[in-house]
Amino acid sequence: MITDKINQTILPKNQLQLFGYINHFNSFIQLSEQKSVPNTILISGQKGLGKSTFAYHIINYLLSKGEDNPYDINTNCINNTNLSYKLVAKSIHPNIYILDSNLVQENIKIQQVRNLIKFLNKTVYSKNLKIIMIDNAEHLNLNASNALLKAIEEPNNNTIFFIIQNSASKISKTLKSRCNEFKIFFSHNKK
């Protein structure tokens, strides 16, 4: 029996190589080196451009500093032997909270945001850094969006929010106004 490899999708958190985002990534590295990374980053663009993969690469870059086999900025590649990658791949990294709609229910509900707020109130495991990633932010229902605003408006210095949005859908204007937006657009040839 032959396995159809074309239909096997690699999840963004498991994509080790970054494609097409080199300039965006280098800009982020500069912000990091200048210690001026915004607390709330909105990454918006068309669905399917790899925005989540880009965010996971930034997250690995930040968390794997000082670890054995850290992120390779020369090849824009996550080393699958670094501790942060292994923990993120298993969805057990104590410094990261991922909020996403799931296949069963499309909306992100207020209870999910309340769980995120509980996470924010906990102490960090290491590196004094907490990372929140909200994927498919366009699926936040009104109550969830309002609860999230409170968390974003009073961030700790050691917390970074990555909010990923399909630009074909709208998110709350108030939420958007609290973010530093990175608009991702690729030409047809670059896609």
PDB file of N, CA, C and O in Angstrom, residues 142-173:
ATOM      1  N   LEU A 142     -18.009  37.742  20.698  1.00  0.00           N
ATOM      2  CA  LEU A 142     -17.985  39.073  21.294  1.00  0.00           C
ATOM      3  C   LEU A 142     -17.530  39.041  22.755  1.00  0.00           C
ATOM      4  O   LEU A 142     -16.673  39.833  23.166  1.00  0.00           O
ATOM      5  N   ASN A 143     -18.072  38.124  23.549  1.00  0.00           N
ATOM      6  CA  ASN A 143     -17.693  38.041  24.961  1.00  0.00           C
ATOM      7  C   ASN A 143     -16.227  37.656  25.133  1.00  0.00           C
ATOM      8  O   ASN A 143     -15.529  38.197  25.996  1.00  0.00           O
ATOM      9  N   ALA A 144     -15.758  36.724  24.321  1.00  0.00           N
ATOM     10  CA  ALA A 144     -14.352  36.310  24.381  1.00  0.00           C
ATOM     11  C   ALA A 144     -13.432  37.467  23.998  1.00  0.00           C
ATOM     12  O   ALA A 144     -12.398  37.698  24.633  1.00  0.00           O
ATOM     13  N   SER A 145     -13.824  38.212  22.977  1.00  0.00           N
ATOM     14  CA  SER A 145     -13.032  39.354  22.531  1.00  0.00           C
ATOM     15  C   SER A 145     -12.944  40.414  23.620  1.00  0.00           C
ATOM     16  O   SER A 145     -11.863  40.966  23.885  1.00  0.00           O
ATOM     17  N   ASN A 146     -14.056  40.686  24.290  1.00  0.00           N
ATOM     18  CA  ASN A 146     -14.061  41.676  25.369  1.00  0.00           C
ATOM     19  C   ASN A 146     -13.205  41.225  26.547  1.00  0.00           C
ATOM     20  O   ASN A 146     -12.482  42.027  27.147  1.00  0.00           O
ATOM     21  N   ALA A 147     -13.277  39.956  26.897  1.00  0.00           N
ATOM     22  CA  ALA A 147     -12.450  39.430  27.999  1.00  0.00           C
ATOM     23  C   ALA A 147     -10.968  39.500  27.638  1.00  0.00           C
ATOM     24  O   ALA A 147     -10.124  39.816  28.489  1.00  0.00           O
ATOM     25  N   LEU A 148     -10.652  39.220  26.380  1.00  0.00           N
ATOM     26  CA  LEU A 148      -9.265  39.277  25.926  1.00  0.00           C
ATOM     27  C   LEU A 148      -8.718  40.697  25.998  1.00  0.00           C
ATOM     28  O   LEU A 148      -7.557  40.903  26.343  1.00  0.00           O
ATOM     29  N   LEU A 149      -9.559  41.677  25.692  1.00  0.00           N
ATOM     30  CA  LEU A 149      -9.129  43.076  25.751  1.00  0.00           C
ATOM     31  C   LEU A 149      -8.569  43.437  27.116  1.00  0.00           C
ATOM     32  O   LEU A 149      -7.553  44.121  27.214  1.00  0.00           O
ATOM     33  N   LYS A 150      -9.232  42.980  28.161  1.00  0.00           N
ATOM     34  CA  LYS A 150      -8.776  43.286  29.513  1.00  0.00           C
ATOM     35  C   LYS A 150      -7.375  42.730  29.762  1.00  0.00           C
ATOM     36  O   LYS A 150      -6.535  43.378  30.381  1.00  0.00           O
ATOM     37  N   ALA A 151      -7.127  41.526  29.272  1.00  0.00           N
ATOM     38  CA  ALA A 151      -5.806  40.915  29.457  1.00  0.00           C
ATOM     39  C   ALA A 151      -4.736  41.649  28.650  1.00  0.00           C
ATOM     40  O   ALA A 151      -3.612  41.835  29.122  1.00  0.00           O
ATOM     41  N   ILE A 152      -5.094  42.073  27.453  1.00  0.00           N
ATOM     42  CA  ILE A 152      -4.134  42.760  26.582  1.00  0.00           C
ATOM     43  C   ILE A 152      -3.824  44.161  27.091  1.00  0.00           C
ATOM     44  O   ILE A 152      -2.691  44.636  26.980  1.00  0.00           O
ATOM     45  N   GLU A 153      -4.826  44.839  27.650  1.00  0.00           N
ATOM     46  CA  GLU A 153      -4.634  46.219  28.086  1.00  0.00           C
ATOM     47  C   GLU A 153      -3.730  46.333  29.301  1.00  0.00           C
ATOM     48  O   GLU A 153      -3.162  47.395  29.544  1.00  0.00           O
ATOM     49  N   GLU A 154      -3.581  45.270  30.054  1.00  0.00           N
ATOM     50  CA  GLU A 154      -2.739  45.301  31.256  1.00  0.00           C
ATOM     51  C   GLU A 154      -1.701  44.182  31.213  1.00  0.00           C
ATOM     52  O   GLU A 154      -1.633  43.368  32.124  1.00  0.00           O
ATOM     53  N   PRO A 155      -0.875  44.151  30.150  1.00  0.00           N
ATOM     54  CA  PRO A 155       0.086  43.039  30.054  1.00  0.00           C
ATOM     55  C   PRO A 155       1.250  43.211  31.019  1.00  0.00           C
ATOM     56  O   PRO A 155       1.612  44.330  31.373  1.00  0.00           O
ATOM     57  N   ASN A 156       1.792  42.097  31.431  1.00  0.00           N
ATOM     58  CA  ASN A 156       3.036  42.128  32.195  1.00  0.00           C
ATOM     59  C   ASN A 156       4.162  42.368  31.206  1.00  0.00           C
ATOM     60  O   ASN A 156       4.043  42.063  30.021  1.00  0.00           O
ATOM     61  N   ASN A 157       5.267  42.887  31.670  1.00  0.00           N
ATOM     62  CA  ASN A 157       6.403  43.128  30.780  1.00  0.00           C
ATOM     63  C   ASN A 157       6.943  41.840  30.176  1.00  0.00           C
ATOM     64  O   ASN A 157       7.583  41.864  29.147  1.00  0.00           O
ATOM     65  N   ASN A 158       6.673  40.738  30.825  1.00  0.00           N
ATOM     66  CA  ASN A 158       7.227  39.462  30.363  1.00  0.00           C
ATOM     67  C   ASN A 158       6.229  38.661  29.528  1.00  0.00           C
ATOM     68  O   ASN A 158       6.396  37.471  29.349  1.00  0.00           O
ATOM     69  N   THR A 159       5.199  39.319  28.998  1.00  0.00           N
ATOM     70  CA  THR A 159       4.172  38.613  28.232  1.00  0.00           C
ATOM     71  C   THR A 159       4.098  39.171  26.817  1.00  0.00           C
ATOM     72  O   THR A 159       4.049  40.385  26.628  1.00  0.00           O
ATOM     73  N   ILE A 160       4.085  38.256  25.840  1.00  0.00           N
ATOM     74  CA  ILE A 160       3.920  38.639  24.440  1.00  0.00           C
ATOM     75  C   ILE A 160       2.713  37.896  23.882  1.00  0.00           C
ATOM     76  O   ILE A 160       2.616  36.673  24.012  1.00  0.00           O
ATOM     77  N   PHE A 161       1.803  38.643  23.274  1.00  0.00           N
ATOM     78  CA  PHE A 161       0.642  38.075  22.600  1.00  0.00           C
ATOM     79  C   PHE A 161       0.897  38.059  21.092  1.00  0.00           C
ATOM     80  O   PHE A 161       1.261  39.093  20.525  1.00  0.00           O
ATOM     81  N   PHE A 162       0.716  36.902  20.474  1.00  0.00           N
ATOM     82  CA  PHE A 162       0.721  36.787  19.028  1.00  0.00           C
ATOM     83  C   PHE A 162      -0.724  36.487  18.624  1.00  0.00           C
ATOM     84  O   PHE A 162      -1.256  35.436  18.982  1.00  0.00           O
ATOM     85  N   ILE A 163      -1.346  37.414  17.920  1.00  0.00           N
ATOM     86  CA  ILE A 163      -2.725  37.237  17.484  1.00  0.00           C
ATOM     87  C   ILE A 163      -2.694  37.088  15.970  1.00  0.00           C
ATOM     88  O   ILE A 163      -2.201  37.970  15.259  1.00  0.00           O
ATOM     89  N   ILE A 164      -3.217  35.971  15.497  1.00  0.00           N
ATOM     90  CA  ILE A 164      -3.156  35.658  14.072  1.00  0.00           C
ATOM     91  C   ILE A 164      -4.566  35.723  13.503  1.00  0.00           C
ATOM     92  O   ILE A 164      -5.482  35.104  14.030  1.00  0.00           O
ATOM     93  N   GLN A 165      -4.704  36.482  12.411  1.00  0.00           N
ATOM     94  CA  GLN A 165      -6.012  36.730  11.846  1.00  0.00           C
ATOM     95  C   GLN A 165      -6.006  36.549  10.342  1.00  0.00           C
ATOM     96  O   GLN A 165      -5.090  36.997   9.648  1.00  0.00           O
ATOM     97  N   ASN A 166      -7.050  35.914   9.837  1.00  0.00           N
ATOM     98  CA  ASN A 166      -7.301  35.840   8.404  1.00  0.00           C
ATOM     99  C   ASN A 166      -7.888  37.190   8.010  1.00  0.00           C
ATOM    100  O   ASN A 166      -8.969  37.554   8.443  1.00  0.00           O
ATOM    101  N   SER A 167      -7.179  37.947   7.185  1.00  0.00           N
ATOM    102  CA  SER A 167      -7.601  39.310   6.871  1.00  0.00           C
ATOM    103  C   SER A 167      -8.899  39.369   6.072  1.00  0.00           C
ATOM    104  O   SER A 167      -9.480  40.436   5.924  1.00  0.00           O
ATOM    105  N   ALA A 168      -9.371  38.239   5.569  1.00  0.00           N
ATOM    106  CA  ALA A 168     -10.645  38.221   4.846  1.00  0.00           C
ATOM    107  C   ALA A 168     -11.814  38.342   5.821  1.00  0.00           C
ATOM    108  O   ALA A 168     -12.941  38.607   5.416  1.00  0.00           O
ATOM    109  N   SER A 169     -11.563  38.142   7.109  1.00  0.00           N
ATOM    110  CA  SER A 169     -12.593  38.247   8.143  1.00  0.00           C
ATOM    111  C   SER A 169     -12.234  39.383   9.085  1.00  0.00           C
ATOM    112  O   SER A 169     -11.078  39.770   9.216  1.00  0.00           O
ATOM    113  N   LYS A 170     -13.233  39.903   9.748  1.00  0.00           N
ATOM    114  CA  LYS A 170     -13.038  41.048  10.639  1.00  0.00           C
ATOM    115  C   LYS A 170     -12.806  40.589  12.082  1.00  0.00           C
ATOM    116  O   LYS A 170     -13.291  39.556  12.494  1.00  0.00           O
ATOM    117  N   ILE A 171     -12.050  41.412  12.798  1.00  0.00           N
ATOM    118  CA  ILE A 171     -11.957  41.260  14.247  1.00  0.00           C
ATOM    119  C   ILE A 171     -12.395  42.587  14.851  1.00  0.00           C
ATOM    120  O   ILE A 171     -12.497  43.600  14.151  1.00  0.00           O
ATOM    121  N   SER A 172     -12.626  42.591  16.128  1.00  0.00           N
ATOM    122  CA  SER A 172     -13.062  43.798  16.830  1.00  0.00           C
ATOM    123  C   SER A 172     -12.086  44.948  16.565  1.00  0.00           C
ATOM    124  O   SER A 172     -10.870  44.783  16.668  1.00  0.00           O
ATOM    125  N   LYS A 173     -12.641  46.116  16.219  1.00  0.00           N
ATOM    126  CA  LYS A 173     -11.790  47.299  15.988  1.00  0.00           C
ATOM    127  C   LYS A 173     -11.027  47.673  17.245  1.00  0.00           C
ATOM    128  O   LYS A 173      -9.876  48.103  17.180  1.00  0.00           O
TER     129      LYS A 173
END
